């Protein structure tokens, strides 16, 4: 039974780290004008890869993981707000920028944080940030095919 389940587990493993609820949960918790794009924390618009932005790294430092746990997300946001964390150094805290619909990774350049230098991205529809990158899906499919070919050779 385990041998039959292994390929399926390998194929679905990237989805286990799903965080597709984070953009909507962040918007709801902060009463932000829009759900942020996955690039708020991730390198790619589809998310799913490692966290690379200053804001994303600050959230990880506060205990946020990629398992879609809303309590960890809200706890990390509250901790950033309490510490007045300012990832881009523009004088406005990250949480205040998110509430204003701005990206806390981008210095607005006004020093006071009151300018409207950032424009929130349009909403993205689909699988959300947790969608596995194509490389993970291709790797999983390749492993399943190799496993099947190896099994046929044994017979």
CSV table of C-alpha atoms in Angstrom, one decimal:
chain,number,residue,atom,x,y,z
A,1,UNK,CA,0.0,0.0,0.0
A,2,UNK,CA,2.8,2.4,0.9
A,3,UNK,CA,4.5,1.8,-2.5
A,4,UNK,CA,1.3,2.9,-4.3
A,5,UNK,CA,0.9,5.9,-2.1
A,6,UNK,CA,4.4,7.2,-2.4
A,7,UNK,CA,4.1,8.7,-5.9
A,8,UNK,CA,0.9,10.5,-4.9
A,9,UNK,CA,2.5,11.9,-1.7
A,10,UNK,CA,5.5,13.2,-3.7
A,11,UNK,CA,3.2,14.8,-6.2
A,12,UNK,CA,1.1,16.5,-3.5
A,13,UNK,CA,3.8,17.4,-1.0
A,14,UNK,CA,4.2,21.0,-2.2
A,15,UNK,CA,0.5,21.7,-1.6
A,16,UNK,CA,1.0,20.6,2.1
A,17,UNK,CA,2.8,23.9,2.7
A,18,UNK,CA,-0.1,25.9,1.3
A,19,UNK,CA,-0.5,29.4,2.5
A,20,UNK,CA,-3.2,30.6,0.0
A,21,UNK,CA,-5.3,32.0,2.8
A,22,UNK,CA,-2.6,34.4,3.9
A,23,UNK,CA,-3.3,37.3,1.5
A,24,UNK,CA,-7.0,37.3,2.4
A,25,UNK,CA,-6.4,36.8,6.1
A,26,UNK,CA,-3.9,39.7,6.1
A,27,UNK,CA,-6.4,41.9,4.4
A,28,UNK,CA,-9.1,41.0,6.9
A,29,UNK,CA,-6.9,41.3,10.0
A,30,UNK,CA,-5.6,44.7,9.1
A,31,UNK,CA,-8.7,46.0,7.3
A,32,UNK,CA,-6.4,46.7,4.3
A,33,UNK,CA,-8.0,48.0,1.0
A,34,UNK,CA,-6.9,44.9,-0.9
A,35,UNK,CA,-5.3,41.5,-0.4
A,36,UNK,CA,-1.6,41.8,-1.1
A,37,UNK,CA,0.2,40.0,-3.9
A,38,UNK,CA,2.3,37.0,-3.1
A,39,UNK,CA,5.4,39.1,-3.9
A,40,UNK,CA,4.8,40.9,-0.6
A,41,UNK,CA,6.9,38.0,0.8
A,42,UNK,CA,7.9,35.8,-2.2
A,43,UNK,CA,10.1,36.2,-5.2
A,44,UNK,CA,7.5,35.1,-7.7
A,45,UNK,CA,3.9,36.2,-8.2
A,46,UNK,CA,2.7,32.7,-7.6
A,47,UNK,CA,4.5,32.4,-4.3
A,48,UNK,CA,5.4,28.8,-3.3
A,49,UNK,CA,9.1,29.5,-3.3
A,50,UNK,CA,11.3,30.8,-0.5
A,51,UNK,CA,10.5,34.1,1.3
A,52,UNK,CA,13.0,36.7,0.1
A,53,UNK,CA,11.6,40.2,0.8
A,54,UNK,CA,12.5,42.2,3.9
A,55,UNK,CA,8.9,42.2,5.1
A,56,UNK,CA,8.6,38.4,4.5
A,57,UNK,CA,11.8,37.8,6.4
A,58,UNK,CA,10.5,40.0,9.3
A,59,UNK,CA,7.3,37.9,9.4
A,60,UNK,CA,9.4,34.7,9.5
A,61,UNK,CA,11.4,36.2,12.4
A,62,UNK,CA,8.2,36.6,14.3
A,63,UNK,CA,7.3,32.9,13.8
A,64,UNK,CA,5.3,32.8,10.6
A,65,UNK,CA,5.5,29.5,8.7
A,66,UNK,CA,4.1,28.4,5.4
A,67,UNK,CA,1.5,26.1,6.8
A,68,UNK,CA,-1.5,28.4,6.3
A,69,UNK,CA,-2.0,28.9,10.1
A,70,UNK,CA,-3.9,32.1,10.4
A,71,UNK,CA,-3.1,32.5,14.1
A,72,UNK,CA,0.6,32.6,13.3
A,73,UNK,CA,0.0,35.2,10.6
A,74,UNK,CA,-2.0,37.5,12.8
A,75,UNK,CA,0.5,37.0,15.7
A,76,UNK,CA,3.4,37.9,13.5
A,77,UNK,CA,1.5,41.0,12.2
A,78,UNK,CA,0.7,42.1,15.7
A,79,UNK,CA,4.3,41.6,16.8
A,80,UNK,CA,5.5,43.7,13.8
A,81,UNK,CA,3.0,46.4,14.7
A,82,UNK,CA,4.0,46.5,18.4
A,83,UNK,CA,7.7,46.7,17.4
A,84,UNK,CA,6.9,49.4,14.8
A,85,UNK,CA,9.0,47.3,12.3
A,86,UNK,CA,9.8,49.3,9.2
A,87,UNK,CA,11.3,46.9,6.6
A,88,UNK,CA,12.0,49.6,4.0
A,89,UNK,CA,13.2,52.3,6.3
A,90,UNK,CA,10.9,55.0,5.0
A,91,UNK,CA,9.6,56.1,8.4
A,92,UNK,CA,6.3,54.3,8.3
A,93,UNK,CA,5.8,50.9,10.0
A,94,UNK,CA,5.0,47.9,7.9
A,95,UNK,CA,1.6,47.4,9.3
A,96,UNK,CA,0.6,51.0,8.7
A,97,UNK,CA,1.8,50.7,5.1
A,98,UNK,CA,-0.3,47.6,4.6
A,99,UNK,CA,-3.4,49.3,6.0
A,100,UNK,CA,-2.8,52.1,3.6
A,101,UNK,CA,-2.5,49.7,0.7
A,102,UNK,CA,1.2,50.2,0.2
A,103,UNK,CA,4.1,47.7,0.0
A,104,UNK,CA,6.2,47.8,3.1
A,105,UNK,CA,9.2,46.6,1.0
A,106,UNK,CA,9.2,49.8,-1.1
A,107,UNK,CA,10.6,53.1,0.2
A,108,UNK,CA,8.0,55.7,-0.6
A,109,UNK,CA,10.8,58.3,-0.6
A,110,UNK,CA,8.9,60.9,1.4
A,111,UNK,CA,10.5,60.2,4.8
A,112,UNK,CA,7.2,60.6,6.6
A,113,UNK,CA,5.5,57.6,5.1
A,114,UNK,CA,2.5,59.6,4.1
A,115,UNK,CA,3.0,59.7,0.4
A,116,UNK,CA,1.1,57.5,-1.9
A,117,UNK,CA,4.1,56.1,-3.8
A,118,UNK,CA,2.9,52.6,-3.9
A,119,UNK,CA,-0.1,51.4,-5.9
A,120,UNK,CA,-1.6,48.1,-4.7
A,121,UNK,CA,-1.5,45.4,-7.3
A,122,UNK,CA,-4.7,44.3,-9.0
A,123,UNK,CA,-6.3,41.2,-7.5
A,124,UNK,CA,-4.9,37.9,-8.7
A,125,UNK,CA,-7.2,35.0,-9.1
A,126,UNK,CA,-6.3,31.3,-9.2
A,127,UNK,CA,-4.5,29.1,-6.8
A,128,UNK,CA,-3.1,31.8,-4.6
A,129,UNK,CA,0.4,32.0,-3.1
A,130,UNK,CA,0.4,28.4,-2.2
A,131,UNK,CA,0.3,27.1,-5.8
A,132,UNK,CA,3.3,24.9,-6.2
A,133,UNK,CA,5.8,26.2,-8.7
A,134,UNK,CA,5.8,24.4,-12.0
A,135,UNK,CA,9.3,23.0,-11.2
A,136,UNK,CA,7.9,21.2,-8.2
A,137,UNK,CA,5.0,19.8,-10.1
A,138,UNK,CA,7.2,18.7,-13.0
A,139,UNK,CA,9.6,17.1,-10.5
A,140,UNK,CA,6.8,15.2,-8.9
A,141,UNK,CA,5.4,14.0,-12.2
A,142,UNK,CA,8.9,12.9,-13.3
A,143,UNK,CA,9.4,10.9,-10.1
A,144,UNK,CA,6.0,9.2,-10.6
A,145,UNK,CA,7.0,8.3,-14.2
A,146,UNK,CA,10.4,7.0,-13.2
A,147,UNK,CA,8.9,5.0,-10.4
A,148,UNK,CA,6.4,3.4,-12.8
A,149,UNK,CA,9.1,2.6,-15.3
A,150,UNK,CA,11.3,1.0,-12.7
A,151,UNK,CA,8.4,-1.1,-11.4
A,152,UNK,CA,7.6,-2.4,-14.9
A,153,UNK,CA,11.2,-3.4,-15.4
A,154,UNK,CA,11.1,-5.6,-12.3
A,155,UNK,CA,8.2,-7.7,-13.7
